[in-house]
Amino acid sequence: MEFFLVSLLNGVSYGLLLFMLSSGLTLIFSMMGVLNFAHASFYMLGAYFAYQISTAVGFWPALVLAPLLVGVVGGAIERYGLRRVHRYGHVPELLFTFGLAYLIEEVVHLIWGRIAVDYRIPEALDFGAFQVFDSLYPAYRVFMMAVSIAMLGALYWTLTRTRIGLIIRAALTHADMVQALGHNVPRVFMLVFGGGCALAALAGVIGGNAFVTEPAMAAAVGSIVFVVIVVGGLGSLAGAFIASLAIGVIQTFAVALDWSLLDTFREVGWTGEAARAIGTIKLSQFAPVLPYILMVLILIFRPRGLLGRRDT
Amino acid sequence: MLSVSNLHAFYGKSHVLHGVNLFVGRGEIVSLLGRNGVGRSTTIKAIMGLVSARGTVAFQGRDDLVGLKPHEIALRGLGYVPEDRAIFPDITVRENLLLGSKGRQATPRWTMDDMFALFPRLEERADTAAGVLSGGEQQMLTLCRTLIGDPDLIMIDEPTEGLAPLIVGQVAELLREIKRRGVSILLVEQKLAIALDISDRVYVMGHGAVVFEGTPAQLRENDRVRKEWLAV
Ligand SMILES: Nc1ncnc2c1ncn2[C@@H]1O[C@H](COP(=O)(O)OP(=O)(O)O)[C@@H](O)[C@H]1O
Ligand SMILES: [Mg+2]
């Protein structure tokens, strides 16, 4: 029971983090028709920027500054890069974002090196928040969830209650028509791209220290986020939300279940070769591929994803 | 007030308009006629900045429209109603209308209440998703959405296509009302009878250029043009 609750909480907090990434990616994809391969690179930039800023002035300023900076970088990349490539069609756009992902990775290698940096949870949040049966649930996890939920609320509010949100929702189906009605759609694209990058960066700021901040983090998270939006249905925010939580929880359970199997074996005093073999084969090898298995199943039985509209 | 000269338009490498010339005066209804595929829609899109074009488009005394972005052209006072209607299906009828508003003119010719008075049906359905409206209702919605932006000239592409006769009559009545409020209309209309009935002047297009211009009466008398360029 304790194991179940803790894993569920961890799974949800991871899932919310995935949604911070997949929501931006989904919005960018449905508005601009670009699958941004570099999206997770902005997640990584967020983590590294936060690391750098927090060594200078602490975690709290980093929490605000890093996403803002990355948002500005993202907006500029849209304005001066992607927009120019756009007129040559979708394939060059895809190649552009692909190249961008490599470029960002190389820049990270260059500045911060190839191994993980020591980006840590702030001391103010490094304590147990509440008791889950026998163990303390870490406050930082609670903080992650709070930030994610606040962001989710802000995103929902912006999309449903503001004029720019209305323009974004309309542009999801007929961007040209929105522009012909007198709205500066290219500027809205830039804001959405920058905003999506800022969201990804925020996920990096709060996730980079909970997990690891290293050059491989972009590729690792990027492929999961890709799975999320395929499973949720390309272009569907609600689908991305459900898929984020589902994959967050499934993966957390898969990993955790395995550890606990080993632990259980250990507890009963069975530490032999066989125990280790059984304990590790079962799920730990499956955990990383589980999302992909889910994706393949979805692609077979429901190619447009959970809530997607078009068949892609 | 709108004057188009030597307009060329391109979809990628394919050259679709070959020097279109036309003129719409203040308060006029002008129709653009022709068979399918001759470039009527493209003409309107090119004026609106939605396809790449060369040539000169002058509007309300400024002749620099070619090369501007669609939203800049819209803000100059040109309205566009596309043939595929392009309603925003997932947002409500009211939100569709709100998007038409540019939110800057102090005393627009048309308000949301005007629209609801003209089409009570839209008011009844104000808070439903626009995607569930019938074809006729969607057509009214697109027209109203553009009108709320208070254009001085509105370009309307095949507004009666696929509509029941009763609704076609309503559309024609709305077009007359638009004219009464001092808005010029550039109309693409497939139904010759309606076009001849409500237009002040007409242009007939063939193969990406204008092949006839005149009044509806002149076109009625010109069997050769009607046979060669309009008969199906
Ligand atoms: N998006 C497009 N891409 C390429 N060619 C197009 C496109 N739209 C229209 N055309 C071509 O341009 C020509 C004019 O089309 P259009 O302006 O839509 O004609 P009309 O509105 O008079 O029926 C046609 O030959 C059509 O095939
Ligand atoms: Mg047409």
mmCIF file of N, CA and C in Angstrom, chain A residues 223-308:
data_model
loop_
_atom_site.group_PDB
_atom_site.id
_atom_site.type_symbol
_atom_site.label_atom_id
_atom_site.label_comp_id
_atom_site.label_asym_id
_atom_site.label_seq_id
_atom_site.Cartn_x
_atom_site.Cartn_y
_atom_site.Cartn_z
ATOM 1 N N SER A 223 12.318 11.347 -26.461
ATOM 2 C CA SER A 223 11.647 10.200 -27.082
ATOM 3 C C SER A 223 10.385 9.838 -26.307
ATOM 4 N N ILE A 224 10.405 10.007 -24.987
ATOM 5 C CA ILE A 224 9.199 9.731 -24.200
ATOM 6 C C ILE A 224 8.088 10.728 -24.561
ATOM 7 N N VAL A 225 8.472 11.992 -24.686
ATOM 8 C CA VAL A 225 7.478 13.014 -25.021
ATOM 9 C C VAL A 225 6.882 12.746 -26.401
ATOM 10 N N PHE A 226 7.730 12.291 -27.300
ATOM 11 C CA PHE A 226 7.257 11.926 -28.634
ATOM 12 C C PHE A 226 6.198 10.824 -28.516
ATOM 13 N N VAL A 227 6.496 9.825 -27.697
ATOM 14 C CA VAL A 227 5.528 8.751 -27.464
ATOM 15 C C VAL A 227 4.229 9.319 -26.894
ATOM 16 N N VAL A 228 4.369 10.235 -25.939
ATOM 17 C CA VAL A 228 3.190 10.816 -25.307
ATOM 18 C C VAL A 228 2.264 11.453 -26.347
ATOM 19 N N ILE A 229 2.835 12.238 -27.256
ATOM 20 C CA ILE A 229 1.919 12.940 -28.163
ATOM 21 C C ILE A 229 1.366 12.011 -29.244
ATOM 22 N N VAL A 230 2.084 10.936 -29.543
ATOM 23 C CA VAL A 230 1.516 9.969 -30.482
ATOM 24 C C VAL A 230 0.381 9.197 -29.814
ATOM 25 N N VAL A 231 0.620 8.775 -28.583
ATOM 26 C CA VAL A 231 -0.413 8.031 -27.857
ATOM 27 C C VAL A 231 -1.633 8.919 -27.600
ATOM 28 N N GLY A 232 -1.390 10.152 -27.195
ATOM 29 C CA GLY A 232 -2.494 11.055 -26.897
ATOM 30 C C GLY A 232 -3.249 11.471 -28.138
ATOM 31 N N GLY A 233 -2.607 11.400 -29.268
ATOM 32 C CA GLY A 233 -3.229 11.852 -30.512
ATOM 33 C C GLY A 233 -2.589 13.166 -30.902
ATOM 34 N N LEU A 234 -1.843 13.154 -32.023
ATOM 35 C CA LEU A 234 -1.139 14.355 -32.463
ATOM 36 C C LEU A 234 -2.076 15.549 -32.470
ATOM 37 N N GLY A 235 -1.708 16.586 -31.761
ATOM 38 C CA GLY A 235 -2.506 17.805 -31.829
ATOM 39 C C GLY A 235 -3.576 17.919 -30.771
ATOM 40 N N SER A 236 -3.747 16.905 -29.940
ATOM 41 C CA SER A 236 -4.781 17.001 -28.915
ATOM 42 C C SER A 236 -4.173 17.271 -27.547
ATOM 43 N N LEU A 237 -4.517 18.422 -26.972
ATOM 44 C CA LEU A 237 -3.988 18.769 -25.654
ATOM 45 C C LEU A 237 -4.517 17.833 -24.582
ATOM 46 N N ALA A 238 -5.836 17.568 -24.637
ATOM 47 C CA ALA A 238 -6.437 16.681 -23.641
ATOM 48 C C ALA A 238 -5.818 15.295 -23.753
ATOM 49 N N GLY A 239 -5.611 14.836 -24.990
ATOM 50 C CA GLY A 239 -4.978 13.544 -25.210
ATOM 51 C C GLY A 239 -3.572 13.525 -24.639
ATOM 52 N N ALA A 240 -2.841 14.619 -24.861
ATOM 53 C CA ALA A 240 -1.478 14.698 -24.347
ATOM 54 C C ALA A 240 -1.487 14.637 -22.820
ATOM 55 N N PHE A 241 -2.495 15.260 -22.220
ATOM 56 C CA PHE A 241 -2.586 15.267 -20.762
ATOM 57 C C PHE A 241 -2.788 13.852 -20.225
ATOM 58 N N ILE A 242 -3.772 13.152 -20.792
ATOM 59 C CA ILE A 242 -4.054 11.788 -20.344
ATOM 60 C C ILE A 242 -2.837 10.890 -20.570
ATOM 61 N N ALA A 243 -2.260 11.007 -21.775
ATOM 62 C CA ALA A 243 -1.119 10.157 -22.098
ATOM 63 C C ALA A 243 0.078 10.470 -21.202
ATOM 64 N N SER A 244 0.284 11.748 -20.886
ATOM 65 C CA SER A 244 1.405 12.114 -20.008
ATOM 66 C C SER A 244 1.263 11.429 -18.655
ATOM 67 N N LEU A 245 0.062 11.568 -18.069
ATOM 68 C CA LEU A 245 -0.142 10.966 -16.752
ATOM 69 C C LEU A 245 -0.024 9.450 -16.825
ATOM 70 N N ALA A 246 -0.656 8.864 -17.858
ATOM 71 C CA ALA A 246 -0.631 7.405 -17.972
ATOM 72 C C ALA A 246 0.801 6.904 -18.096
ATOM 73 N N ILE A 247 1.564 7.522 -18.992
ATOM 74 C CA ILE A 247 2.924 7.044 -19.205
ATOM 75 C C ILE A 247 3.799 7.341 -17.993
ATOM 76 N N GLY A 248 3.565 8.495 -17.376
ATOM 77 C CA GLY A 248 4.295 8.813 -16.148
ATOM 78 C C GLY A 248 4.071 7.749 -15.092
ATOM 79 N N VAL A 249 2.816 7.391 -14.884
ATOM 80 C CA VAL A 249 2.488 6.417 -13.844
ATOM 81 C C VAL A 249 2.980 5.022 -14.219
ATOM 82 N N ILE A 250 2.707 4.618 -15.467
ATOM 83 C CA ILE A 250 3.114 3.276 -15.893
ATOM 84 C C ILE A 250 4.609 3.088 -15.741
ATOM 85 N N GLN A 251 5.357 4.090 -16.231
ATOM 86 C CA GLN A 251 6.798 3.919 -16.198
ATOM 87 C C GLN A 251 7.332 3.914 -14.765
ATOM 88 N N THR A 252 6.769 4.775 -13.949
ATOM 89 C CA THR A 252 7.216 4.823 -12.560
ATOM 90 C C THR A 252 6.933 3.494 -11.861
ATOM 91 N N PHE A 253 5.731 2.987 -12.090
ATOM 92 C CA PHE A 253 5.388 1.708 -11.473
ATOM 93 C C PHE A 253 6.289 0.596 -11.964
ATOM 94 N N ALA A 254 6.526 0.594 -13.265
ATOM 95 C CA ALA A 254 7.345 -0.478 -13.831
ATOM 96 C C ALA A 254 8.724 -0.486 -13.200
ATOM 97 N N VAL A 255 9.309 0.705 -13.076
ATOM 98 C CA VAL A 255 10.633 0.790 -12.485
ATOM 99 C C VAL A 255 10.572 0.427 -10.999
ATOM 100 N N ALA A 256 9.586 1.027 -10.313
ATOM 101 C CA ALA A 256 9.504 0.868 -8.867
ATOM 102 C C ALA A 256 9.146 -0.561 -8.475
ATOM 103 N N LEU A 257 8.251 -1.146 -9.226
ATOM 104 C CA LEU A 257 7.795 -2.490 -8.929
ATOM 105 C C LEU A 257 8.982 -3.435 -8.884
ATOM 106 N N ASP A 258 9.899 -3.194 -9.802
ATOM 107 C CA ASP A 258 11.051 -4.031 -9.908
ATOM 108 C C ASP A 258 11.953 -3.921 -8.695
ATOM 109 N N TRP A 259 12.214 -2.680 -8.340
ATOM 110 C CA TRP A 259 13.030 -2.465 -7.152
ATOM 111 C C TRP A 259 12.404 -3.154 -5.956
ATOM 112 N N SER A 260 11.106 -2.992 -5.869
ATOM 113 C CA SER A 260 10.471 -3.527 -4.679
ATOM 114 C C SER A 260 10.491 -5.057 -4.707
ATOM 115 N N LEU A 261 10.452 -5.636 -5.879
ATOM 116 C CA LEU A 261 10.594 -7.086 -5.961
ATOM 117 C C LEU A 261 11.941 -7.508 -5.384
ATOM 118 N N LEU A 262 12.978 -6.821 -5.839
ATOM 119 C CA LEU A 262 14.305 -7.119 -5.326
ATOM 120 C C LEU A 262 14.364 -6.926 -3.814
ATOM 121 N N ASP A 263 13.759 -5.796 -3.405
ATOM 122 C CA ASP A 263 13.730 -5.500 -1.965
ATOM 123 C C ASP A 263 13.022 -6.599 -1.200
ATOM 124 N N THR A 264 11.878 -7.010 -1.787
ATOM 125 C CA THR A 264 11.114 -8.048 -1.106
ATOM 126 C C THR A 264 11.941 -9.316 -0.960
ATOM 127 N N PHE A 265 12.607 -9.679 -2.078
ATOM 128 C CA PHE A 265 13.453 -10.872 -2.012
ATOM 129 C C PHE A 265 14.485 -10.714 -0.913
ATOM 130 N N ARG A 266 15.076 -9.500 -0.881
ATOM 131 C CA ARG A 266 16.125 -9.240 0.099
ATOM 132 C C ARG A 266 15.564 -9.343 1.523
ATOM 133 N N GLU A 267 14.367 -8.786 1.654
ATOM 134 C CA GLU A 267 13.761 -8.795 2.981
ATOM 135 C C GLU A 267 13.550 -10.210 3.498
ATOM 136 N N VAL A 268 13.132 -11.086 2.576
ATOM 137 C CA VAL A 268 12.919 -12.456 3.037
ATOM 138 C C VAL A 268 14.221 -13.240 3.078
ATOM 139 N N GLY A 269 15.309 -12.506 2.857
ATOM 140 C CA GLY A 269 16.604 -13.133 3.022
ATOM 141 C C GLY A 269 17.063 -13.961 1.839
ATOM 142 N N TRP A 270 16.418 -13.751 0.702
ATOM 143 C CA TRP A 270 16.807 -14.513 -0.484
ATOM 144 C C TRP A 270 17.636 -13.621 -1.386
ATOM 145 N N THR A 271 18.931 -13.746 -1.293
ATOM 146 C CA THR A 271 19.776 -12.841 -2.053
ATOM 147 C C THR A 271 20.622 -13.575 -3.079
ATOM 148 N N GLY A 272 20.253 -14.790 -3.340
ATOM 149 C CA GLY A 272 21.048 -15.618 -4.244
ATOM 150 C C GLY A 272 21.015 -15.130 -5.685
ATOM 151 N N GLU A 273 21.751 -15.833 -6.510
ATOM 152 C CA GLU A 273 21.832 -15.509 -7.939
ATOM 153 C C GLU A 273 20.436 -15.492 -8.578
ATOM 154 N N ALA A 274 19.670 -16.493 -8.255
ATOM 155 C CA ALA A 274 18.337 -16.635 -8.847
ATOM 156 C C ALA A 274 17.445 -15.450 -8.510
ATOM 157 N N ALA A 275 17.486 -15.011 -7.263
ATOM 158 C CA ALA A 275 16.654 -13.882 -6.851
ATOM 159 C C ALA A 275 16.997 -12.646 -7.661
ATOM 160 N N ARG A 276 18.279 -12.428 -7.793
ATOM 161 C CA ARG A 276 18.687 -11.239 -8.530
ATOM 162 C C ARG A 276 18.261 -11.354 -9.993
ATOM 163 N N ALA A 277 18.391 -12.531 -10.521
ATOM 164 C CA ALA A 277 18.010 -12.750 -11.916
ATOM 165 C C ALA A 277 16.522 -12.471 -12.120
ATOM 166 N N ILE A 278 15.707 -13.127 -11.310
ATOM 167 C CA ILE A 278 14.271 -12.938 -11.452
ATOM 168 C C ILE A 278 13.886 -11.487 -11.191
ATOM 169 N N GLY A 279 14.462 -10.960 -10.112
ATOM 170 C CA GLY A 279 14.125 -9.590 -9.726
ATOM 171 C C GLY A 279 14.435 -8.573 -10.807
ATOM 172 N N THR A 280 15.524 -8.789 -11.512
ATOM 173 C CA THR A 280 15.877 -7.767 -12.492
ATOM 174 C C THR A 280 15.289 -8.021 -13.875
ATOM 175 N N ILE A 281 15.186 -9.247 -14.252
ATOM 176 C CA ILE A 281 14.664 -9.493 -15.601
ATOM 177 C C ILE A 281 13.266 -8.944 -15.743
ATOM 178 N N LYS A 282 12.461 -9.203 -14.773
ATOM 179 C CA LYS A 282 11.033 -9.026 -14.955
ATOM 180 C C LYS A 282 10.616 -7.680 -15.528
ATOM 181 N N LEU A 283 10.946 -6.615 -14.816
ATOM 182 C CA LEU A 283 10.424 -5.349 -15.300
ATOM 183 C C LEU A 283 11.460 -4.281 -15.599
ATOM 184 N N SER A 284 12.594 -4.362 -14.919
ATOM 185 C CA SER A 284 13.524 -3.254 -15.099
ATOM 186 C C SER A 284 13.960 -3.144 -16.558
ATOM 187 N N GLN A 285 14.031 -4.289 -17.218
ATOM 188 C CA GLN A 285 14.387 -4.199 -18.623
ATOM 189 C C GLN A 285 13.207 -3.751 -19.484
ATOM 190 N N PHE A 286 12.054 -3.990 -18.946
ATOM 191 C CA PHE A 286 10.858 -3.598 -19.676
ATOM 192 C C PHE A 286 10.510 -2.118 -19.501
ATOM 193 N N ALA A 287 10.801 -1.615 -18.312
ATOM 194 C CA ALA A 287 10.369 -0.252 -17.986
ATOM 195 C C ALA A 287 10.690 0.773 -19.071
ATOM 196 N N PRO A 288 11.924 0.799 -19.565
ATOM 197 C CA PRO A 288 12.217 1.835 -20.562
ATOM 198 C C PRO A 288 11.462 1.628 -21.879
ATOM 199 N N VAL A 289 11.179 0.371 -22.217
ATOM 200 C CA VAL A 289 10.519 0.151 -23.507
ATOM 201 C C VAL A 289 9.003 0.148 -23.394
ATOM 202 N N LEU A 290 8.503 0.115 -22.161
ATOM 203 C CA LEU A 290 7.066 0.056 -21.968
ATOM 204 C C LEU A 290 6.307 1.153 -22.724
ATOM 205 N N PRO A 291 6.765 2.412 -22.645
ATOM 206 C CA PRO A 291 6.057 3.453 -23.397
ATOM 207 C C PRO A 291 6.015 3.162 -24.897
ATOM 208 N N TYR A 292 7.113 2.576 -25.410
ATOM 209 C CA TYR A 292 7.152 2.310 -26.848
ATOM 210 C C TYR A 292 6.216 1.178 -27.225
ATOM 211 N N ILE A 293 6.123 0.199 -26.305
ATOM 212 C CA ILE A 293 5.172 -0.883 -26.551
ATOM 213 C C ILE A 293 3.761 -0.304 -26.609
ATOM 214 N N LEU A 294 3.487 0.592 -25.660
ATOM 215 C CA LEU A 294 2.186 1.246 -25.650
ATOM 216 C C LEU A 294 1.951 1.995 -26.966
ATOM 217 N N MET A 295 2.992 2.680 -27.430
ATOM 218 C CA MET A 295 2.861 3.438 -28.670
ATOM 219 C C MET A 295 2.555 2.519 -29.847
ATOM 220 N N VAL A 296 3.277 1.409 -29.911
ATOM 221 C CA VAL A 296 3.054 0.481 -31.015
ATOM 222 C C VAL A 296 1.620 -0.059 -30.961
ATOM 223 N N LEU A 297 1.175 -0.408 -29.745
ATOM 224 C CA LEU A 297 -0.196 -0.903 -29.606
ATOM 225 C C LEU A 297 -1.204 0.137 -30.077
ATOM 226 N N ILE A 298 -0.981 1.382 -29.659
ATOM 227 C CA ILE A 298 -1.890 2.457 -30.064
ATOM 228 C C ILE A 298 -1.879 2.607 -31.580
ATOM 229 N N LEU A 299 -0.676 2.563 -32.144
ATOM 230 C CA LEU A 299 -0.574 2.742 -33.597
ATOM 231 C C LEU A 299 -1.279 1.611 -34.337
ATOM 232 N N ILE A 300 -1.292 0.424 -33.731
ATOM 233 C CA ILE A 300 -1.968 -0.695 -34.379
ATOM 234 C C ILE A 300 -3.477 -0.558 -34.238
ATOM 235 N N PHE A 301 -3.932 -0.275 -32.999
ATOM 236 C CA PHE A 301 -5.375 -0.355 -32.758
ATOM 237 C C PHE A 301 -6.098 0.983 -32.870
ATOM 238 N N ARG A 302 -5.369 2.071 -32.748
ATOM 239 C CA ARG A 302 -6.026 3.375 -32.833
ATOM 240 C C ARG A 302 -5.013 4.390 -33.354
ATOM 241 N N PRO A 303 -4.766 4.346 -34.667
ATOM 242 C CA PRO A 303 -3.636 5.094 -35.232
ATOM 243 C C PRO A 303 -3.700 6.594 -34.985
ATOM 244 N N ARG A 304 -4.896 7.128 -34.754
ATOM 245 C CA ARG A 304 -4.906 8.582 -34.550
ATOM 246 C C ARG A 304 -4.701 8.959 -33.086
ATOM 247 N N GLY A 305 -4.419 7.960 -32.245
ATOM 248 C CA GLY A 305 -4.165 8.241 -30.835
ATOM 249 C C GLY A 305 -5.451 8.303 -30.049
ATOM 250 N N LEU A 306 -5.318 8.460 -28.730
ATOM 251 C CA LEU A 306 -6.491 8.430 -27.857
ATOM 252 C C LEU A 306 -7.536 9.448 -28.273
ATOM 253 N N LEU A 307 -7.121 10.706 -28.390
ATOM 254 C CA LEU A 307 -8.095 11.762 -28.673
ATOM 255 C C LEU A 307 -7.774 12.515 -29.963
ATOM 256 N N GLY A 308 -6.939 11.948 -30.796
ATOM 257 C CA GLY A 308 -6.549 12.637 -32.023
ATOM 258 C C GLY A 308 -7.675 12.614 -33.037
#
